[in-house]
Coordinates of C-alpha atoms in Angstrom, one line a residue:
M68 CA 71.1 84.6 70.9
K69 CA 69.7 81.2 70.0
D70 CA 71.9 78.1 69.3
I71 CA 70.9 75.9 66.4
H72 CA 72.3 72.3 66.4
L73 CA 72.5 70.4 63.2
P74 CA 73.4 66.7 62.5
S75 CA 76.9 66.1 61.3
D76 CA 75.8 64.9 57.9
S77 CA 74.3 68.4 57.3
C78 CA 77.7 70.1 57.9
I79 CA 79.9 68.3 55.3
N80 CA 82.3 70.3 53.2
G81 CA 80.5 72.3 50.5
S82 CA 77.0 72.0 52.0
V83 CA 74.7 75.0 51.9
I84 CA 72.3 75.7 54.8
R85 CA 69.4 78.1 54.5
I86 CA 67.8 79.5 57.6
F87 CA 64.3 80.9 57.0
C88 CA 63.1 83.4 59.6
P89 CA 59.3 83.7 59.5
T90 CA 59.3 87.1 61.1
S91 CA 61.5 88.6 58.5
A92 CA 62.1 88.5 54.7
S93 CA 65.7 87.5 55.0
V94 CA 67.3 84.2 54.2
C95 CA 70.7 83.3 55.7
V96 CA 72.9 81.1 53.5
F97 CA 75.9 79.3 55.0
D98 CA 78.5 77.7 52.7
T99 CA 80.7 75.4 54.8
G100 CA 83.3 74.9 52.2
V101 CA 86.8 73.8 53.0
G102 CA 88.6 76.4 55.1
N103 CA 85.8 78.9 54.7
T104 CA 82.3 79.5 55.8
S105 CA 80.5 82.4 54.0
F106 CA 77.4 84.1 55.2
S107 CA 75.0 86.1 53.1
V108 CA 71.5 87.6 53.6
D109 CA 69.0 87.5 50.7
D110 CA 66.4 90.2 50.9
P111 CA 63.5 89.4 48.5
N112 CA 62.0 92.9 49.0
K113 CA 65.1 94.5 47.7
N114 CA 66.0 91.7 45.3
S115 CA 69.6 91.8 46.5
T116 CA 72.2 89.8 48.4
V117 CA 74.4 91.3 51.1
N118 CA 77.6 89.4 51.9
T119 CA 79.3 89.7 55.3
A120 CA 82.6 88.6 56.7
A121 CA 83.2 84.9 56.7
L122 CA 82.2 82.9 59.8
T123 CA 84.4 80.4 61.4
I124 CA 83.3 76.9 62.1
D125 CA 82.7 76.2 65.8
K126 CA 85.8 74.1 66.3
W127 CA 86.3 75.3 69.9
S128 CA 83.9 72.8 71.5
N129 CA 85.5 69.6 70.2
Y130 CA 87.7 67.2 72.0
N131 CA 90.9 68.2 70.2
F132 CA 90.7 71.9 71.2
W133 CA 90.0 71.0 74.9
T134 CA 93.1 68.6 74.9
G135 CA 95.3 71.3 73.3
L136 CA 94.2 74.0 75.7
T137 CA 94.7 71.7 78.7
L138 CA 98.2 70.9 77.5
A139 CA 99.0 74.5 76.9
V140 CA 97.9 75.5 80.4
L141 CA 99.9 72.7 81.9
S142 CA 102.9 73.8 79.9
A143 CA 102.6 77.4 81.0
F144 CA 102.4 76.2 84.7
L145 CA 105.4 73.8 84.4
I146 CA 107.7 76.2 82.5
G147 CA 106.9 79.1 84.9
G148 CA 107.6 76.8 87.9
S149 CA 110.8 75.4 86.4
I150 CA 112.4 78.9 86.1
I151 CA 111.8 79.4 89.9
L152 CA 113.2 76.0 90.9
K153 CA 116.4 76.5 88.9
K154 CA 116.8 80.0 90.3
K155 CA 116.3 78.8 93.9
A156 CA 118.9 76.1 93.3
L157 CA 121.5 78.6 92.0
L158 CA 120.8 81.0 94.9
R159 CA 121.2 78.1 97.4
L160 CA 124.5 77.2 95.7
A161 CA 125.8 80.8 96.0
S162 CA 124.9 81.0 99.7
T163 CA 127.2 78.1 100.4
G164 CA 130.2 80.0 98.9
E165 CA 130.7 77.7 96.0
T166 CA 131.7 79.0 92.6
R167 CA 128.7 80.5 90.8
A168 CA 127.6 78.9 87.5
A169 CA 128.3 82.2 85.7
E170 CA 131.9 82.0 86.8
G171 CA 132.4 78.4 85.6
G172 CA 131.2 76.5 88.6
H173 CA 129.3 73.2 88.2
G174 CA 128.1 72.6 91.7
Y175 CA 124.5 73.1 90.7
L176 CA 124.7 69.7 88.9
K177 CA 124.8 68.1 92.3
D178 CA 121.6 69.9 93.5
W179 CA 118.4 67.9 93.1
L180 CA 116.4 71.1 93.0
W181 CA 118.2 72.2 89.9
W182 CA 117.5 68.9 88.2
G183 CA 113.9 69.1 89.3
G184 CA 113.6 72.5 87.6
L185 CA 115.3 71.1 84.5
L186 CA 112.9 68.1 84.3
T187 CA 109.9 70.3 85.0
M188 CA 111.0 72.5 82.1
G189 CA 111.4 69.5 79.9
G190 CA 107.9 68.3 80.8
G191 CA 106.5 71.8 80.1
E192 CA 108.2 71.9 76.6
V193 CA 106.9 68.5 75.7
A194 CA 103.4 69.6 76.7
N195 CA 103.8 72.8 74.7
F196 CA 104.8 71.0 71.5
T197 CA 102.1 68.4 71.9
A198 CA 99.5 71.2 72.4
Y199 CA 100.2 72.4 68.9
M200 CA 98.9 69.1 67.5
F201 CA 95.5 69.8 69.0
A202 CA 94.9 73.6 69.3
P203 CA 95.7 76.6 67.1
A204 CA 99.0 78.4 67.5
T205 CA 97.0 81.6 68.3
V206 CA 96.0 80.0 71.6
V207 CA 99.1 77.9 72.5
T208 CA 101.8 80.5 71.8
P209 CA 100.3 83.4 73.8
L210 CA 99.7 81.2 76.8
G211 CA 103.5 80.7 77.2
A212 CA 104.7 84.0 75.7
L213 CA 105.3 85.6 79.1
S214 CA 107.8 82.9 80.1
V215 CA 110.3 84.7 77.9
L216 CA 109.8 87.9 79.9
I217 CA 110.1 86.0 83.2
R218 CA 113.4 84.5 82.1
F219 CA 114.7 88.0 81.1
L220 CA 113.7 89.6 84.3
Q221 CA 115.4 86.8 86.3
T222 CA 118.7 88.2 84.9
V223 CA 118.1 91.8 85.7
P224 CA 119.9 92.9 88.9
S225 CA 117.7 93.9 91.9
P226 CA 118.3 97.0 94.0
G227 CA 120.7 96.6 96.9
T228 CA 117.8 97.3 99.3
V229 CA 116.2 93.9 98.4
E230 CA 119.2 91.6 97.6
A231 CA 119.9 90.8 101.3
D232 CA 116.4 89.2 101.8
P233 CA 115.4 86.3 99.6
W234 CA 111.7 87.1 100.1
R235 CA 112.1 90.7 99.1
T236 CA 114.2 89.7 96.1
W237 CA 111.5 87.3 94.9
K238 CA 108.8 89.9 95.6
W239 CA 110.7 92.5 93.5
R240 CA 111.1 90.2 90.5
N241 CA 107.4 89.0 90.8
L242 CA 106.2 92.6 90.9
S243 CA 108.4 93.5 88.0
V244 CA 106.7 90.9 85.8
S245 CA 103.3 91.9 87.1
L246 CA 104.0 95.6 86.3
V247 CA 105.0 94.7 82.7
H248 CA 101.8 92.6 82.4
S249 CA 99.7 95.5 83.7
L250 CA 101.2 98.0 81.3
L251 CA 100.6 95.7 78.4
T252 CA 97.1 94.4 79.1
G253 CA 95.7 97.6 80.6
I254 CA 96.5 99.7 77.5
W255 CA 95.5 96.8 75.3
A256 CA 92.1 96.4 77.0
V257 CA 91.2 100.1 76.7
A258 CA 92.3 100.1 73.1
C259 CA 90.0 97.0 72.3
V260 CA 87.0 98.8 73.7
I261 CA 87.8 102.1 71.9
Q262 CA 88.2 100.1 68.7
H263 CA 84.9 98.2 69.2
P264 CA 82.7 100.0 71.8
V265 CA 79.8 97.6 71.4
M266 CA 81.7 95.0 73.5
V267 CA 80.8 97.0 76.6
H268 CA 77.1 96.5 75.9
E269 CA 77.4 92.9 74.7
I270 CA 80.0 91.3 76.9
H271 CA 78.5 87.8 76.4
S272 CA 78.7 87.4 72.7
T273 CA 80.7 90.2 71.0
Y274 CA 84.5 90.3 70.7
T275 CA 87.3 91.0 68.2
P276 CA 90.4 88.9 67.3
S277 CA 92.5 91.4 69.3
A278 CA 90.3 91.0 72.3
Y279 CA 90.5 87.3 72.2
M280 CA 94.3 87.3 71.9
L281 CA 94.4 89.7 74.9
V282 CA 92.5 87.2 77.1
V283 CA 94.7 84.4 76.0
V284 CA 97.9 86.3 76.8
S285 CA 96.6 87.4 80.2
S286 CA 95.5 83.9 81.0
G287 CA 99.1 82.8 80.5
Y288 CA 100.3 85.5 82.9
F289 CA 98.0 84.4 85.7
I290 CA 98.9 80.8 85.3
Q291 CA 102.6 81.5 85.4
D292 CA 102.3 83.9 88.3
A293 CA 100.4 81.3 90.2
A294 CA 103.2 78.8 89.5
D295 CA 105.7 81.5 90.6
I296 CA 104.0 81.9 94.0
I297 CA 103.7 78.1 94.5
F298 CA 107.1 77.0 93.5
S299 CA 108.8 79.9 95.3
G300 CA 107.3 78.6 98.6
Y301 CA 105.1 81.6 99.3
A302 CA 101.7 80.0 98.7
K303 CA 100.7 80.2 102.4
A304 CA 101.6 83.8 102.8
S305 CA 99.9 84.7 99.5
W306 CA 96.9 82.4 99.7
E307 CA 94.4 85.2 98.8
F308 CA 96.2 86.0 95.6
L309 CA 96.3 82.3 94.6
L310 CA 92.5 82.3 95.2
H311 CA 92.2 85.4 93.1
H312 CA 94.3 83.9 90.3
V313 CA 92.3 80.6 90.4
M314 CA 89.0 82.6 89.9
V315 CA 90.5 84.7 87.1
I316 CA 92.0 81.7 85.3
W317 CA 88.8 79.7 85.3
C318 CA 86.8 82.6 84.0
F319 CA 89.4 83.5 81.3
L320 CA 89.8 79.9 80.2
Y321 CA 86.1 79.6 79.9
A322 CA 86.1 82.6 77.6
V323 CA 89.1 81.1 75.6
F324 CA 87.4 77.7 75.2
T325 CA 83.8 78.8 74.5
H326 CA 84.4 82.2 72.9
R327 CA 81.8 83.6 75.2
F328 CA 82.2 86.4 77.7
V329 CA 85.5 87.4 75.9
A330 CA 84.3 91.0 76.1
G331 CA 83.6 90.6 79.8
A332 CA 87.2 89.5 80.3
V333 CA 88.4 92.5 78.4
V334 CA 86.4 94.8 80.6
A335 CA 87.7 93.0 83.7
L336 CA 91.2 93.7 82.5
F337 CA 90.5 97.4 82.9
V338 CA 91.7 96.9 86.5
E339 CA 95.2 96.5 85.1
V340 CA 95.3 100.2 84.5
N341 CA 95.1 100.6 88.3
S342 CA 97.5 97.7 88.8
V343 CA 100.3 99.7 87.2
F344 CA 100.2 102.2 90.1
L345 CA 99.6 99.4 92.7
H346 CA 102.7 97.5 91.6
T347 CA 104.7 100.7 91.3
R348 CA 103.7 101.6 94.9
L349 CA 105.0 98.3 96.2
L350 CA 108.2 98.5 94.2
L351 CA 108.8 102.0 95.7
K352 CA 108.2 100.5 99.2
L353 CA 110.7 97.7 98.5
A354 CA 113.2 100.3 97.3
K355 CA 112.6 102.1 100.6
V356 CA 111.5 105.3 98.9
A357 CA 110.1 107.7 101.6
Q358 CA 106.3 107.9 101.7
N359 CA 106.4 111.7 101.8
S360 CA 108.6 111.9 98.7
F361 CA 107.3 113.5 95.5
I362 CA 107.3 110.4 93.4
Y363 CA 105.5 108.3 96.1
T364 CA 102.9 111.1 96.7
I365 CA 102.1 111.4 93.0
N366 CA 101.8 107.7 92.5
K367 CA 99.5 107.2 95.5
L368 CA 97.1 109.9 94.2
F369 CA 97.0 108.2 90.7
N370 CA 96.6 104.9 92.5
V371 CA 93.5 105.9 94.5
V372 CA 91.9 107.6 91.5
T373 CA 92.4 104.7 89.1
Y374 CA 91.3 102.3 91.9
V375 CA 87.9 103.9 92.0
T376 CA 87.5 104.5 88.2
F377 CA 89.2 101.4 86.6
R378 CA 89.1 98.8 89.3
L379 CA 85.9 99.4 91.3
G380 CA 84.2 100.9 88.2
A381 CA 84.9 97.8 86.0
Q382 CA 84.0 95.3 88.7
F383 CA 80.7 97.0 89.6
Y384 CA 79.8 97.4 86.0
L385 CA 80.3 93.7 85.4
T386 CA 78.3 92.9 88.5
W387 CA 75.4 95.1 87.3
Y388 CA 75.5 93.5 83.9
L389 CA 75.4 90.0 85.2
I390 CA 72.4 90.8 87.5
H391 CA 70.6 92.8 84.8
H392 CA 70.9 90.0 82.2
Y393 CA 71.0 87.1 84.6
S394 CA 68.1 85.2 82.9
S395 CA 69.6 85.3 79.4
L396 CA 73.2 84.5 80.2
D397 CA 74.9 81.1 80.2
H398 CA 76.3 80.0 83.5
A399 CA 75.5 83.4 85.0
L400 CA 75.4 82.0 88.5
Y401 CA 79.0 80.9 88.5
F402 CA 80.2 84.2 87.1
L403 CA 78.1 86.1 89.6
I404 CA 79.5 84.2 92.5
T405 CA 83.0 84.7 91.3
I406 CA 82.7 88.4 90.7
M407 CA 81.0 88.9 94.1
L408 CA 83.9 87.2 95.8
M409 CA 86.3 89.5 93.9
N410 CA 84.2 92.5 94.9
I411 CA 84.7 91.6 98.5
M412 CA 88.4 91.2 98.0
I413 CA 88.9 94.5 96.3
L414 CA 86.9 96.4 98.8
I415 CA 89.1 94.9 101.6
Y416 CA 92.2 95.9 99.7
F417 CA 90.9 99.4 99.1
Y418 CA 90.4 99.8 102.8
R419 CA 94.0 98.6 103.4
L420 CA 95.3 101.0 100.8
L421 CA 93.5 104.0 102.3
R422 CA 94.6 103.0 105.8
T423 CA 98.2 102.6 104.9
D424 CA 98.7 105.6 102.5
F425 CA 96.3 108.2 103.9
F426 CA 95.5 107.3 107.5
S427 CA 98.6 105.5 108.8
K428 CA 99.8 108.2 111.2
G429 CA 103.3 107.1 110.8
R430 CA 102.7 103.4 111.5
S431 CA 103.6 100.7 109.1
H432 CA 100.8 98.4 108.1
N433 CA 102.6 96.6 105.3
S434 CA 103.0 93.0 106.2
G435 CA 106.4 91.5 105.5
R436 CA 104.9 88.4 104.0
K437 CA 101.9 89.7 102.1
F438 CA 101.1 92.0 99.2
A439 CA 98.9 95.0 99.9
E440 CA 97.3 94.5 96.6
D441 CA 97.7 92.4 93.4

């Protein structure tokens, strides 16, 4: 692919640009009319014109879009964190024996943590509304869409086996959100590739509107999950997952901003098919389901099979693609370093998984302060 840069006076509304390719008999005509950019190919040999779908003007590289995207990311982080701060304030209030807010109590109004959560949410909402002034709603809205799900899951009662421990309670809710994200994006990613298989072979330049939306939605999840870990106070215990989230966020936001490597992000989301079983495994552990039970045994078998096929398979394919097309890809070095770090992480997690579920010999290897896998 070759980029052609034109002066601004050549791209005014209604202008027509002809691109002559000496090695072919085709002429490309771009009509940059208001709200529409058409594309046609004139073939002198056949004396005909073939019209294709309209092209969109490259508005993603301008200052406004970058500003809007930054505000949307900030909004997702603040809103995700505000939910956690307010929840912690209410739990702290309940632990002191005061009347709960749901029963008419107002003690939370004296808690600085609750007010911090309220102000954080206010800042997030302001950033969200401001983002709409600079970036399309198709980008801003999906980034914060999962905050609605997080708020809903905060109201769902946890099992009695986890309620007594604040960390286990948080972990249950965090995994519940992650499980819903995995169910949604795993199926969505596979559907995108089935709908448009060429994305697997052209991960740098090819994508569909559905694929782009998938990457935006998933970016919002990783941003809010990072906020959840940080504001809940478990950043130190879960540092490797914060590192993982940072790497994913930067890669996904690069795709959102530049519209490049969108297909690569979709292929990377194949790992979420495996994450369904990983998260289910940890939820079963939290619920104290016996490891020799039927449901746990079935889940661990699906877990290891999908780990190899969807997680390792997707990661290694992306690694091969980046190495094979290294010289022709933009910023290939950064992506290659990122994916190699992720490869190391998932191999370590795979070893932990096999050791715990298949070679544990009755010993528990599940740390009380760490996930076994994300």
